[in-house]
PDB file of C-alpha atoms in Angstrom:
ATOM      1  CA  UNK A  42    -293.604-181.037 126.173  1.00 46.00           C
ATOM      2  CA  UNK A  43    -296.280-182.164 123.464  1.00 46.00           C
ATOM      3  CA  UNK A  44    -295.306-181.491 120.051  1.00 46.00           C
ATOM      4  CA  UNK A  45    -298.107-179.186 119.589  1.00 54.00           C
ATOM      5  CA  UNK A  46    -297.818-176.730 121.931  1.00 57.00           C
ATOM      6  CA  UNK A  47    -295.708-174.678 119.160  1.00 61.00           C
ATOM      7  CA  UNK A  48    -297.965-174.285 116.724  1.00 58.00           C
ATOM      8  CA  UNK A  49    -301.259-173.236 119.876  1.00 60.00           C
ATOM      9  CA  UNK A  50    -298.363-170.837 121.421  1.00 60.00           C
ATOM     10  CA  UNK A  51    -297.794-169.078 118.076  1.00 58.00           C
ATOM     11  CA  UNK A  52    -301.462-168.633 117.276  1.00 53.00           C
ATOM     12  CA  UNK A  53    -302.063-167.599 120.822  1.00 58.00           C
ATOM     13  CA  UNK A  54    -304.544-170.433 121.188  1.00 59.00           C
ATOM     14  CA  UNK A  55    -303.023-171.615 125.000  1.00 65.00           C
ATOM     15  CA  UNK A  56    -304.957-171.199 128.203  1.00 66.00           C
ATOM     16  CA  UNK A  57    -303.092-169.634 130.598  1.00 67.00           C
ATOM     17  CA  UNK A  58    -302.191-173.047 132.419  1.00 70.00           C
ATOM     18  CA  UNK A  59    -300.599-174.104 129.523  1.00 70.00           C
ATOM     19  CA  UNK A  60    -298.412-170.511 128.787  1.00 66.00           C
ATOM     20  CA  UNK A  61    -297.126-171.185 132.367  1.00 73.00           C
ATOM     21  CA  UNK A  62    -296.263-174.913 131.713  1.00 72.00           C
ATOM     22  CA  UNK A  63    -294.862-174.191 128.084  1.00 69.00           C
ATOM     23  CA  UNK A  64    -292.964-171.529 129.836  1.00 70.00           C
ATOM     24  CA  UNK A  65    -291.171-173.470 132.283  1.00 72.00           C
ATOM     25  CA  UNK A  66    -289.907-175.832 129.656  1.00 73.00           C
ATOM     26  CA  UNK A  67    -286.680-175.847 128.603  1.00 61.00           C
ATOM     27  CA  UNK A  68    -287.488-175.611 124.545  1.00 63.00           C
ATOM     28  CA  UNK A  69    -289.717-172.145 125.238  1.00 64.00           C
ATOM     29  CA  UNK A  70    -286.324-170.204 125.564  1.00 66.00           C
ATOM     30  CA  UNK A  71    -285.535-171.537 121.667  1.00 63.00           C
ATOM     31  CA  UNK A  72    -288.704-170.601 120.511  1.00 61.00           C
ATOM     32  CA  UNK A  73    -289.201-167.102 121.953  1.00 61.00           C
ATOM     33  CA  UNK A  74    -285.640-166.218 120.429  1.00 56.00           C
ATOM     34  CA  UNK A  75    -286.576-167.190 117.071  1.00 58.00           C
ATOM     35  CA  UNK A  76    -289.865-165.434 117.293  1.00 54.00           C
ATOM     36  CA  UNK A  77    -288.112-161.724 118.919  1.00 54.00           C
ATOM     37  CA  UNK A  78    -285.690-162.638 115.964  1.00 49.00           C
ATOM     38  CA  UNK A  79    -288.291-162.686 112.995  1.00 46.00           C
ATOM     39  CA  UNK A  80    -290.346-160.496 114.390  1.00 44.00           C
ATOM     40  CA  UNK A  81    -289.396-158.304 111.545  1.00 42.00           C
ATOM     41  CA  UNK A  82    -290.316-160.269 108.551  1.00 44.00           C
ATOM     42  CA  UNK A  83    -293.370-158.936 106.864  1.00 41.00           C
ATOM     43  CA  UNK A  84    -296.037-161.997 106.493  1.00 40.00           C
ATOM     44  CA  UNK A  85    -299.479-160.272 106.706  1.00 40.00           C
ATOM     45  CA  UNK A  86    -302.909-162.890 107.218  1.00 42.00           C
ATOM     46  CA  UNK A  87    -300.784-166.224 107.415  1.00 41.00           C
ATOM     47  CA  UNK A  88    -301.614-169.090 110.312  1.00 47.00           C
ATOM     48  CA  UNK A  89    -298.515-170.507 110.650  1.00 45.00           C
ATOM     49  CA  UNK A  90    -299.968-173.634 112.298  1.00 48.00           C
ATOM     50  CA  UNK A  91    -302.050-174.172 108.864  1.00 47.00           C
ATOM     51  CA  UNK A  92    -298.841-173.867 106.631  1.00 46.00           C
ATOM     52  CA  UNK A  93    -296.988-176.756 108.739  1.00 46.00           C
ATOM     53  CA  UNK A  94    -300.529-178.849 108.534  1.00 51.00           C
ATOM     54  CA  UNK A  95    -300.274-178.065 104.794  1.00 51.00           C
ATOM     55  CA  UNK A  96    -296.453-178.733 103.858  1.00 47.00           C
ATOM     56  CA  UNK A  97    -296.982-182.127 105.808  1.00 52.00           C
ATOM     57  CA  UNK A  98    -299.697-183.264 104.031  1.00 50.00           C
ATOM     58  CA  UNK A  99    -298.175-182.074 100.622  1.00 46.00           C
ATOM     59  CA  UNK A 100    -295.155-184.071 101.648  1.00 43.00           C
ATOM     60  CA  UNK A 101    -297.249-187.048 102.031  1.00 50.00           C
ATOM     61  CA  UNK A 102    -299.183-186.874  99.294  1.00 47.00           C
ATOM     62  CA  UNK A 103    -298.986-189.052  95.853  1.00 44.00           C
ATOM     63  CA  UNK A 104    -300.091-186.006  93.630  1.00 41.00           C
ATOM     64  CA  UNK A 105    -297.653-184.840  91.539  1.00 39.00           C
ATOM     65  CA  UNK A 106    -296.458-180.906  91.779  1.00 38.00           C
ATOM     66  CA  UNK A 107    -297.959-178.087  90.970  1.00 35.00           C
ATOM     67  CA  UNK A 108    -296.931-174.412  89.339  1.00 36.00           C
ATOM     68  CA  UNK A 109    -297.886-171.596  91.500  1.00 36.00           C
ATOM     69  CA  UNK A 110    -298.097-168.458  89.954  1.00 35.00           C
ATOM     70  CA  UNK A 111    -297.512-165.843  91.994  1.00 37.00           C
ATOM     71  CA  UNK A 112    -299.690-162.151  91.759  1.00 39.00           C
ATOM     72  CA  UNK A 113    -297.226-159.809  92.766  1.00 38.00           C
ATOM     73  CA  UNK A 114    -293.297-159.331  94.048  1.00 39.00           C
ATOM     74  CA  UNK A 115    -294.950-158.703  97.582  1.00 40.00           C
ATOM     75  CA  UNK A 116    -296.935-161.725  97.891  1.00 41.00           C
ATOM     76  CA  UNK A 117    -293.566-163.854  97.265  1.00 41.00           C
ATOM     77  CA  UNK A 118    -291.892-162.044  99.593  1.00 41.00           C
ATOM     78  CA  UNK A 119    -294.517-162.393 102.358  1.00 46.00           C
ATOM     79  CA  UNK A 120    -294.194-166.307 101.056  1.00 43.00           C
ATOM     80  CA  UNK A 121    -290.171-166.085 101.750  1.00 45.00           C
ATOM     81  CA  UNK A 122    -290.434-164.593 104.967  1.00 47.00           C
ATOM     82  CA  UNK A 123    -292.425-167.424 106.279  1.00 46.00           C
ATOM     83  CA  UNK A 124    -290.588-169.822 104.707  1.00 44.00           C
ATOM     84  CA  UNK A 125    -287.239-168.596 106.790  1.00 48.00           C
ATOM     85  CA  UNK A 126    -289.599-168.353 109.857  1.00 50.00           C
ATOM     86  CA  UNK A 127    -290.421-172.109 109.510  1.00 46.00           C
ATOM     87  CA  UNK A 128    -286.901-173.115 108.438  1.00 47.00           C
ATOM     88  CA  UNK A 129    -285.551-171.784 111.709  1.00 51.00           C
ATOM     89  CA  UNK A 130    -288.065-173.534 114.006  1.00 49.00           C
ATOM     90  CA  UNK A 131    -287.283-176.369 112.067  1.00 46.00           C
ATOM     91  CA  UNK A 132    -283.485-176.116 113.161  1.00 48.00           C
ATOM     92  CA  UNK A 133    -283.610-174.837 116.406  1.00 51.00           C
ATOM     93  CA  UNK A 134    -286.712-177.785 117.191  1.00 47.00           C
ATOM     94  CA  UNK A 135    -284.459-180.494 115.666  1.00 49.00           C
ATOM     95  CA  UNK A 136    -281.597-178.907 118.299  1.00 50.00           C
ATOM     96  CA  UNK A 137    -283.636-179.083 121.273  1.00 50.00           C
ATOM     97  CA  UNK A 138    -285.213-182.622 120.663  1.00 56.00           C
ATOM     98  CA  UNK A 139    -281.951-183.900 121.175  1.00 69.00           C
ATOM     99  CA  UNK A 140    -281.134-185.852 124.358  1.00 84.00           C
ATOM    100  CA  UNK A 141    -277.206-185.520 124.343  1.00 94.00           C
ATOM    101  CA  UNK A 142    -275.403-182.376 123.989  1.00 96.00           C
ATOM    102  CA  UNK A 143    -271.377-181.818 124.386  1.00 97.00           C
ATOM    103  CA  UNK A 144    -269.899-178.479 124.307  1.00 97.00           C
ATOM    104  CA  UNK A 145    -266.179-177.030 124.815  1.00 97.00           C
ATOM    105  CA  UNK A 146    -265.743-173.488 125.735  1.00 97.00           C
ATOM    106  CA  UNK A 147    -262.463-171.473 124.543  1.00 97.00           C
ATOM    107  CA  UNK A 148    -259.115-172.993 124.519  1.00 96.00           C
ATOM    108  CA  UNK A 149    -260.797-176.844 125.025  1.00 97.00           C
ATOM    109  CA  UNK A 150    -261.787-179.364 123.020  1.00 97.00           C
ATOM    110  CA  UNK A 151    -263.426-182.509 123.375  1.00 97.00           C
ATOM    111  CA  UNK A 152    -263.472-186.384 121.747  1.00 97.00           C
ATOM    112  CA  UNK A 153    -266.616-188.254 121.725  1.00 97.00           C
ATOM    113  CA  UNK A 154    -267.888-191.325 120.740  1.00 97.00           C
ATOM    114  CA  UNK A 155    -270.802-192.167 119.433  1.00 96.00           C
ATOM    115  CA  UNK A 156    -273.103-195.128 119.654  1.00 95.00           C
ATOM    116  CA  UNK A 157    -271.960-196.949 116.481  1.00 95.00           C
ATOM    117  CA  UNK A 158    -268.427-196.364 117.231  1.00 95.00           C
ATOM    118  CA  UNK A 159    -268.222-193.261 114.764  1.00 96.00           C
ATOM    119  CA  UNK A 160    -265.545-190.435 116.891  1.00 97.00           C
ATOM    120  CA  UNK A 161    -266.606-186.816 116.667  1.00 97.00           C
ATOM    121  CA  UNK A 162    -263.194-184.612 117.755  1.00 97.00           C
ATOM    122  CA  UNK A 163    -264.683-181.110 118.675  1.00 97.00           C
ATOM    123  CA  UNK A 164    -262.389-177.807 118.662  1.00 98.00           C
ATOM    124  CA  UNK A 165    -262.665-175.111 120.789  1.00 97.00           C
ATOM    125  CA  UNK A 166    -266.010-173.078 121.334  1.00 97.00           C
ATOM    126  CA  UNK A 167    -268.034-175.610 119.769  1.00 98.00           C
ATOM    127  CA  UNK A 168    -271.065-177.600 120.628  1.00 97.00           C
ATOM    128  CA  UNK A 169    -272.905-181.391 119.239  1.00 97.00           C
ATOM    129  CA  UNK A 170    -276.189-182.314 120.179  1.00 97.00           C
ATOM    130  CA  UNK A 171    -277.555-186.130 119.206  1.00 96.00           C
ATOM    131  CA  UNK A 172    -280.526-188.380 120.064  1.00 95.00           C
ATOM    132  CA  UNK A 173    -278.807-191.351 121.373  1.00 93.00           C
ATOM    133  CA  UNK A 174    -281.983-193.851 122.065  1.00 90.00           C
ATOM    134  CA  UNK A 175    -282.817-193.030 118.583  1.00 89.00           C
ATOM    135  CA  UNK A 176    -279.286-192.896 116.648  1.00 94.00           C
ATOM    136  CA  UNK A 177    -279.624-196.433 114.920  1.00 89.00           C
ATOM    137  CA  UNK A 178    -282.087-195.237 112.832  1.00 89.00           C
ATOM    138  CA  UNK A 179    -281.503-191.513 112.740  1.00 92.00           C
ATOM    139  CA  UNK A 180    -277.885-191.151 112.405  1.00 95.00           C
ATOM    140  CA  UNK A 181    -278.394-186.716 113.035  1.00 97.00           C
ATOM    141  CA  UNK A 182    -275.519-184.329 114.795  1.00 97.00           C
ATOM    142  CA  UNK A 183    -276.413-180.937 114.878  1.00 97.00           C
ATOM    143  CA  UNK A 184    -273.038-178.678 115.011  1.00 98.00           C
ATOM    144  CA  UNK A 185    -272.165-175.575 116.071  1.00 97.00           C
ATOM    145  CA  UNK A 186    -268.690-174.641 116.122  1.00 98.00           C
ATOM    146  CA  UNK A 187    -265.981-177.130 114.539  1.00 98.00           C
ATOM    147  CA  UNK A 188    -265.637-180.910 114.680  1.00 98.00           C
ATOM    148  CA  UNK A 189    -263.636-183.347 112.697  1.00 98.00           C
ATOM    149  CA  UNK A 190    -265.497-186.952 111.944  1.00 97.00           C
ATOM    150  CA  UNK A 191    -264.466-190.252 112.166  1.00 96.00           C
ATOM    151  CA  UNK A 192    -267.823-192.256 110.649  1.00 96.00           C
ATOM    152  CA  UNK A 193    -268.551-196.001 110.772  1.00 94.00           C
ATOM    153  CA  UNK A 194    -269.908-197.818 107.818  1.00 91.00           C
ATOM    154  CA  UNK A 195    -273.918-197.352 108.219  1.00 90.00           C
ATOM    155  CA  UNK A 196    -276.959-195.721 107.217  1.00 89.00           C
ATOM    156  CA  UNK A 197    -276.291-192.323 105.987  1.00 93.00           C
ATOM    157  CA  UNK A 198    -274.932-189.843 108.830  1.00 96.00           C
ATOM    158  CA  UNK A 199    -275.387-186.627 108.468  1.00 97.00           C
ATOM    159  CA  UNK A 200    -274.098-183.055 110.409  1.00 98.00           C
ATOM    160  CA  UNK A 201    -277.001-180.222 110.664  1.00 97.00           C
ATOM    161  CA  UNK A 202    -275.732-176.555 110.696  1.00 97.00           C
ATOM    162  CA  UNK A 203    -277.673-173.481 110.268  1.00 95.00           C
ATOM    163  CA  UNK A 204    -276.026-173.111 106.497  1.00 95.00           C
ATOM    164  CA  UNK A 205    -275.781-176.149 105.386  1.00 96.00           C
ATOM    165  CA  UNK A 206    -276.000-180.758 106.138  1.00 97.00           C
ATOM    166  CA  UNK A 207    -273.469-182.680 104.802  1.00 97.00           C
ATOM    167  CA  UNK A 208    -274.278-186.438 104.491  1.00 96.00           C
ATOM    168  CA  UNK A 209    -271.848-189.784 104.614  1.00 94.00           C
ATOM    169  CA  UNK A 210    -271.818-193.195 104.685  1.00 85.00           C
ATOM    170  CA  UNK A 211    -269.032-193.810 106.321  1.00 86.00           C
ATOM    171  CA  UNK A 212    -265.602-191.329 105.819  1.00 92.00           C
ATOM    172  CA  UNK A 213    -263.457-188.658 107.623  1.00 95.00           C
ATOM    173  CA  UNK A 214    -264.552-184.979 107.408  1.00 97.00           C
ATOM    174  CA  UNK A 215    -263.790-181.798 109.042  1.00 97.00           C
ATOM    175  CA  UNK A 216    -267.274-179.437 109.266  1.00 98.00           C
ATOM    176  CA  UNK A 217    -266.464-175.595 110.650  1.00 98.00           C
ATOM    177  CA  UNK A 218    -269.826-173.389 111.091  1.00 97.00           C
ATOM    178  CA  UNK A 219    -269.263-170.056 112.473  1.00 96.00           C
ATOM    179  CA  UNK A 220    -271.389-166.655 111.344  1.00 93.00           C
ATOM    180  CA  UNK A 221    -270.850-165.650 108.036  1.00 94.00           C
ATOM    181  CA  UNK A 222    -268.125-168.801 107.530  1.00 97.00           C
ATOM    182  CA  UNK A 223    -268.992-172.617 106.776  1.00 97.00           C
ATOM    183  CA  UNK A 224    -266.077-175.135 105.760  1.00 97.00           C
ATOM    184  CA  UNK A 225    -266.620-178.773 104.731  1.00 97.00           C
ATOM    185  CA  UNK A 226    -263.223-180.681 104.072  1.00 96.00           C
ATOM    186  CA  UNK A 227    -263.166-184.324 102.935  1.00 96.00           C
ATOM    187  CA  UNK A 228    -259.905-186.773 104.039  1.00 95.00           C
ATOM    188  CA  UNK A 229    -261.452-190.056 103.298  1.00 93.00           C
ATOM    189  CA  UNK A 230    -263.978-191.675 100.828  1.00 92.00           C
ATOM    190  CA  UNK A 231    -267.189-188.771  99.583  1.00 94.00           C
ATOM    191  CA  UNK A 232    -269.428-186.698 101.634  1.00 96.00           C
ATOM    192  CA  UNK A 233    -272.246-184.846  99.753  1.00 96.00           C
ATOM    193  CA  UNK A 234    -272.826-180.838 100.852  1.00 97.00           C
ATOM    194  CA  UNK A 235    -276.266-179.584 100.641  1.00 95.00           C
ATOM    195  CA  UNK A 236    -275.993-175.615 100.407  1.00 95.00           C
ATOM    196  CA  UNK A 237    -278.593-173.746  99.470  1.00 92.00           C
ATOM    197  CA  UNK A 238    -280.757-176.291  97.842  1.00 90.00           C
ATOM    198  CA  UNK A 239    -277.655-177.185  95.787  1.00 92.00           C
ATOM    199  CA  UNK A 240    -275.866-180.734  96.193  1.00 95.00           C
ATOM    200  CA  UNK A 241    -272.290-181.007  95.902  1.00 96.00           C
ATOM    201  CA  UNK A 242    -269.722-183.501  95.826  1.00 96.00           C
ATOM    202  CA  UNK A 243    -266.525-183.908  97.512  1.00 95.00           C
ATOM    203  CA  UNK A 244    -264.156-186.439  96.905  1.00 94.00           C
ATOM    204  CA  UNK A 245    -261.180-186.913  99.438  1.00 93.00           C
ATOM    205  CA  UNK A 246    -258.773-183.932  98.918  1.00 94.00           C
ATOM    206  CA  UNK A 247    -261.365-181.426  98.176  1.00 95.00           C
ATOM    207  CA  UNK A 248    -262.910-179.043 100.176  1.00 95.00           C
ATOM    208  CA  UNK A 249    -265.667-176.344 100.391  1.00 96.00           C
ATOM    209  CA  UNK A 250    -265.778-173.174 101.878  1.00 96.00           C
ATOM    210  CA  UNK A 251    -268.189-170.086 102.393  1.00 97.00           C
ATOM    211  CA  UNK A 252    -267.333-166.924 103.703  1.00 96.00           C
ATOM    212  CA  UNK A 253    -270.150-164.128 103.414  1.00 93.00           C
ATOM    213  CA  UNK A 254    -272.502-165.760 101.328  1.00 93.00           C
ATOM    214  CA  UNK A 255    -269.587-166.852  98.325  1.00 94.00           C
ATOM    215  CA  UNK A 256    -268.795-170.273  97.776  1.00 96.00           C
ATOM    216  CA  UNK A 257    -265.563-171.120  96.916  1.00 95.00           C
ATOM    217  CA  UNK A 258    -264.437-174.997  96.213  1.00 95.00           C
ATOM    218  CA  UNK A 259    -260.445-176.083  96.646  1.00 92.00           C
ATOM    219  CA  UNK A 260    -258.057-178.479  96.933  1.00 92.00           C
ATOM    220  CA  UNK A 261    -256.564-179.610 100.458  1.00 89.00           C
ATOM    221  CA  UNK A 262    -252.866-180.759 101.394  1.00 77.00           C
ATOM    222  CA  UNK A 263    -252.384-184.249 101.492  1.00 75.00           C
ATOM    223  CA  UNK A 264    -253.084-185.056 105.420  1.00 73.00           C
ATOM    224  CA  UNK A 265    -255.220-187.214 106.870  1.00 81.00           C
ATOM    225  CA  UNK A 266    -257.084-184.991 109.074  1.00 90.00           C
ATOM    226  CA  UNK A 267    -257.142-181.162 109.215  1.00 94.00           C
ATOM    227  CA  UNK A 268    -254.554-179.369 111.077  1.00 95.00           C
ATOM    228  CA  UNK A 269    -255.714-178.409 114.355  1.00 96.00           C
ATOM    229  CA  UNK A 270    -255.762-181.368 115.415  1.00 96.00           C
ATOM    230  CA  UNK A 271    -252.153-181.493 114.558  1.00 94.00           C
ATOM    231  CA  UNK A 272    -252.340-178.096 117.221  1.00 96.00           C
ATOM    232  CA  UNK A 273    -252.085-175.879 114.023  1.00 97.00           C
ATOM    233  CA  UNK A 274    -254.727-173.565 112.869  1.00 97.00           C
ATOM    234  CA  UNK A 275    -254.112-172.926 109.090  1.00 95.00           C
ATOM    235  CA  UNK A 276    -256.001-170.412 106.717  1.00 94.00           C
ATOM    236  CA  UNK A 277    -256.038-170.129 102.864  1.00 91.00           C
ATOM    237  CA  UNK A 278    -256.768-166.391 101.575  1.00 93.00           C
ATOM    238  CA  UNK A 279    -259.464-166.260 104.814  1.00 96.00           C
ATOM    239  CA  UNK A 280    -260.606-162.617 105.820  1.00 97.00           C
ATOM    240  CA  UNK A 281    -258.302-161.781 109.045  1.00 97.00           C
ATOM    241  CA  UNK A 282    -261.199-161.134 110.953  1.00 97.00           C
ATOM    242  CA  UNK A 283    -261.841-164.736 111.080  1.00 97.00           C
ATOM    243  CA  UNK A 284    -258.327-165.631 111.799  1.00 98.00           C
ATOM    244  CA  UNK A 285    -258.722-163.283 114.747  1.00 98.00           C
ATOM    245  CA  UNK A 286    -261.614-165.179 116.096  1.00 98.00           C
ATOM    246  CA  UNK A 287    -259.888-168.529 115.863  1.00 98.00           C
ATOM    247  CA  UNK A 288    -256.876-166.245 117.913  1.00 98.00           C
ATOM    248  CA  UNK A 289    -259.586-166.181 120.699  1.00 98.00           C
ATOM    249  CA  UNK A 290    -261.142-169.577 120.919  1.00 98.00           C
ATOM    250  CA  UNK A 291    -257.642-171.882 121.254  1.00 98.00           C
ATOM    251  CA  UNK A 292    -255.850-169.138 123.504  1.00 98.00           C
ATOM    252  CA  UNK A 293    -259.545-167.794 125.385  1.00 97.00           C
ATOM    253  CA  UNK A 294    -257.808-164.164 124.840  1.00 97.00           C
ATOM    254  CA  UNK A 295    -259.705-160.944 124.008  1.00 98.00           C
ATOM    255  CA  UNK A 296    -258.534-159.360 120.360  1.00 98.00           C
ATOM    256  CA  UNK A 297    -258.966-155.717 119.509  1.00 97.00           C
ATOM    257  CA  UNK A 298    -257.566-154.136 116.548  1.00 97.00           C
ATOM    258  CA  UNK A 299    -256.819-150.538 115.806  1.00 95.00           C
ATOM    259  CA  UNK A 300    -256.412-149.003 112.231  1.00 94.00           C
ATOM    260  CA  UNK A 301    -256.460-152.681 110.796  1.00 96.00           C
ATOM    261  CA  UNK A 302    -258.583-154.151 107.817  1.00 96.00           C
ATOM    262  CA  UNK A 303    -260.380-156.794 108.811  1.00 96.00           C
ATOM    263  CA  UNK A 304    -260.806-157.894 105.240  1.00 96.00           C
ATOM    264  CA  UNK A 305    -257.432-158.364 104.144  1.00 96.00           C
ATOM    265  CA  UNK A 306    -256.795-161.893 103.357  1.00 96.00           C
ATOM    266  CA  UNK A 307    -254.616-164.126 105.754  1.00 96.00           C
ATOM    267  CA  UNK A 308    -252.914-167.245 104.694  1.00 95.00           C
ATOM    268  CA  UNK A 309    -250.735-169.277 106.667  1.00 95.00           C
ATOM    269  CA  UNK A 310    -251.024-170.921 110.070  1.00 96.00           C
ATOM    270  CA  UNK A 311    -250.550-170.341 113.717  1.00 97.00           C
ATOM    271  CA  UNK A 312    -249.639-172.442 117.058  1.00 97.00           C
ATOM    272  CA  UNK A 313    -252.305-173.642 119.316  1.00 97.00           C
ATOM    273  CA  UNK A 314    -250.130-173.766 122.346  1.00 97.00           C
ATOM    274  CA  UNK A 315    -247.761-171.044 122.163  1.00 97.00           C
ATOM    275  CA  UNK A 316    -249.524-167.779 122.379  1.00 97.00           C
ATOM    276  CA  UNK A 317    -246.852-165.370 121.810  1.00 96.00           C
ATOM    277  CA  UNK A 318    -245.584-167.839 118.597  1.00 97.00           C
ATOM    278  CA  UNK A 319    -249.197-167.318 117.494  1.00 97.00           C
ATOM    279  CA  UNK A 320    -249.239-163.807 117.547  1.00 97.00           C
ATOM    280  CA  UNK A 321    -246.045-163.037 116.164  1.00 96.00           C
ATOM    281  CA  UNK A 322    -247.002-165.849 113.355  1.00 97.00           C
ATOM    282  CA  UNK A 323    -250.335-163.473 112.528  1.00 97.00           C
ATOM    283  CA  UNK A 324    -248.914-160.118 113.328  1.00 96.00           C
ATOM    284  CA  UNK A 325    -245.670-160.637 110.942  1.00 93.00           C
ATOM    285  CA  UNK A 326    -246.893-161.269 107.422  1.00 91.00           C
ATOM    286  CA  UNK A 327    -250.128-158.777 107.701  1.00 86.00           C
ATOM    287  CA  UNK A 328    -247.466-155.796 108.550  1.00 90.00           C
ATOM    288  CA  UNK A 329    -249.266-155.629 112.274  1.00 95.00           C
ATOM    289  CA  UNK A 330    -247.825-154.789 115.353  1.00 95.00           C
ATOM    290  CA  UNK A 331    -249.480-155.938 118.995  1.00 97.00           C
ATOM    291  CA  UNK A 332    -249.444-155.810 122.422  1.00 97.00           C
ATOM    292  CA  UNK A 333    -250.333-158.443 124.583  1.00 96.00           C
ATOM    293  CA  UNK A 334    -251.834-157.631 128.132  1.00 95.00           C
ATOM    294  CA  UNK A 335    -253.207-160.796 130.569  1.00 94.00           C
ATOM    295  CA  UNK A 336    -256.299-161.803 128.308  1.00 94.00           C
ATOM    296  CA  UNK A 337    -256.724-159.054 126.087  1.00 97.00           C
ATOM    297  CA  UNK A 338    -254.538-158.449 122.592  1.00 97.00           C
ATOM    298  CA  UNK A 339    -254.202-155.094 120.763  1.00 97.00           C
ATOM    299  CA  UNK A 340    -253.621-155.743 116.735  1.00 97.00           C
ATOM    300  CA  UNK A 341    -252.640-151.808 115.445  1.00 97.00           C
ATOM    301  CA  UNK A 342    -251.329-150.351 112.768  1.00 92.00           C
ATOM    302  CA  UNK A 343    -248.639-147.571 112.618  1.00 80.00           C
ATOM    303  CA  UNK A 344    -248.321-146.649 109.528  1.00 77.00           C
ATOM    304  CA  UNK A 345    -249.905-142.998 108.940  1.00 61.00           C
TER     305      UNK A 345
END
């Protein structure tokens, strides 16, 4: 697909040859969803084809910066909303330029390694994607999902995610990105979080985590790799919803919960290969009872 079919597609400037042919790619599907999905932000009289033109060539240029003063609350807001809009195609572009892609689905996991010998270990219900002919020179994963690295002395690797890119030279990490939760731990040697146009630092032993926008930084056990990899998945004062979700992607099962708050705060860990050891090692200290019936789980409460 050429590159700038994006920008002509967005200011409706395709013939209808090329709307079919853009169509039938497989990068149209990405675009349209993060079009349906800002279709909401308010950015009145703004050609987004002339902002890209213009943040490349600022990018480019030698002139130093400039103070723009803005004329009202709305106008930055209007300037916001774009600026999310082209952040996302950003992502989701970088994502589908990528020619190698590995996914597990619930209750699988996968190893891979990469073309300088760095291992990515992925858990369950997660997802890499990589540009191999290009990874010399551009060493880029984009995760979704939860992965544990292994990286070999280079140029700087970095993982992508939708909150955050952490960047190495060459270490052991654990990433997690799910909604509303983003985890960066550090075994071996430094890796260097950027969140929120913020850079931080973690040495081996330390670890960051968000959970609903809050940003907490902590110290790890001594291990040399994170724990379900050791067929353990372990919490530290984590909302139980998210515990609940983890429940589902190593054991594929269907949770429901009745008169239970989600927000109570779980630590401890539970088995990855003994379901009923899992749910009796989540149900016990949260005060929860459950049933357990083929796929599906029922977390409930009796107390009146």
């Amino acid at each position: 697909m050429e590159e700038n079919y994006l920008a002509k597609w967005l200011n409706n400037e395709l013939s209808e040859e090329e709307v079919t042919k853009f169509k039938a790619t497989k990068e149209y599907a990405t675009y349209k969803k993060i079009v349906d999905a800002t279709a909401s932000m308010e950015a009145p009289e703004f050609d987004i084809a002339k902002a890209k033109h213009d943040l490349d060539h600022r990018k480019n240029s030698d002139q130093g910066g400039k103070v723009v003063t803005l004329d009202s609350f709305k106008k930055y807001l209007r300037i916001a909303a774009v600026i999310a809009l082209v952040v996302g195609i950003s992502y989701f572009y970088n994502t589908a330029s990528m020619d190698q892609v590995v996914s597990t689905q619930y209750a699988e996991r996968a190893a891979v390694t990469l073309p300088d010998n760095s291992e990515v270990l992925l858990n369950a219900g997660s997802k890499i994607s990589y540009q191999k002919k290009k990874w010399e020179k551009n060493r880029n994963i984009v995760l979704e999902g939860e992965a544990f690295f292994k990286v070999a002395k280079g140029e700087t690797f970095r993982v992508t995610t939708n909150m955050g890119v952490v960047r190495v030279l060459g270490t052991q990490f654990n990433v997690e990105n799910r909604e509303d939760f983003f985890e960066v731990s550090c075994y071996e040697g430094l890796v260097s979080v950027r969140y929120k146009e913020k850079d931080i630092e973690l040495p081996a032993g330390q670890a960051l985590m968000v959970i609903n926008g809050q940003l907490t930084t902590y110290t790890i056990a001594e291990a040399q790799q994170p724990s379900w990899l050791l067929q353990e998945s372990s919490f530290k004062s984590v909302p139980l919803k998210f515990v609940l979700q983890e429940l589902e992607r190593q054991f594929d099962v269907e949770v429901e919960t009745k008169n239970i708050d989600l927000n109570q705060l779980f630590t401890g860990s539970f088995s990855n290969t003994d379901k009923n050891l899992a749910l009796h090692s989540i149900s016990a200290p949260s005060g929860m009872k459950y049933v357990l019936e083929g796929n599906k789980v029922l977390f409930y409460d009796e107390t009146p």
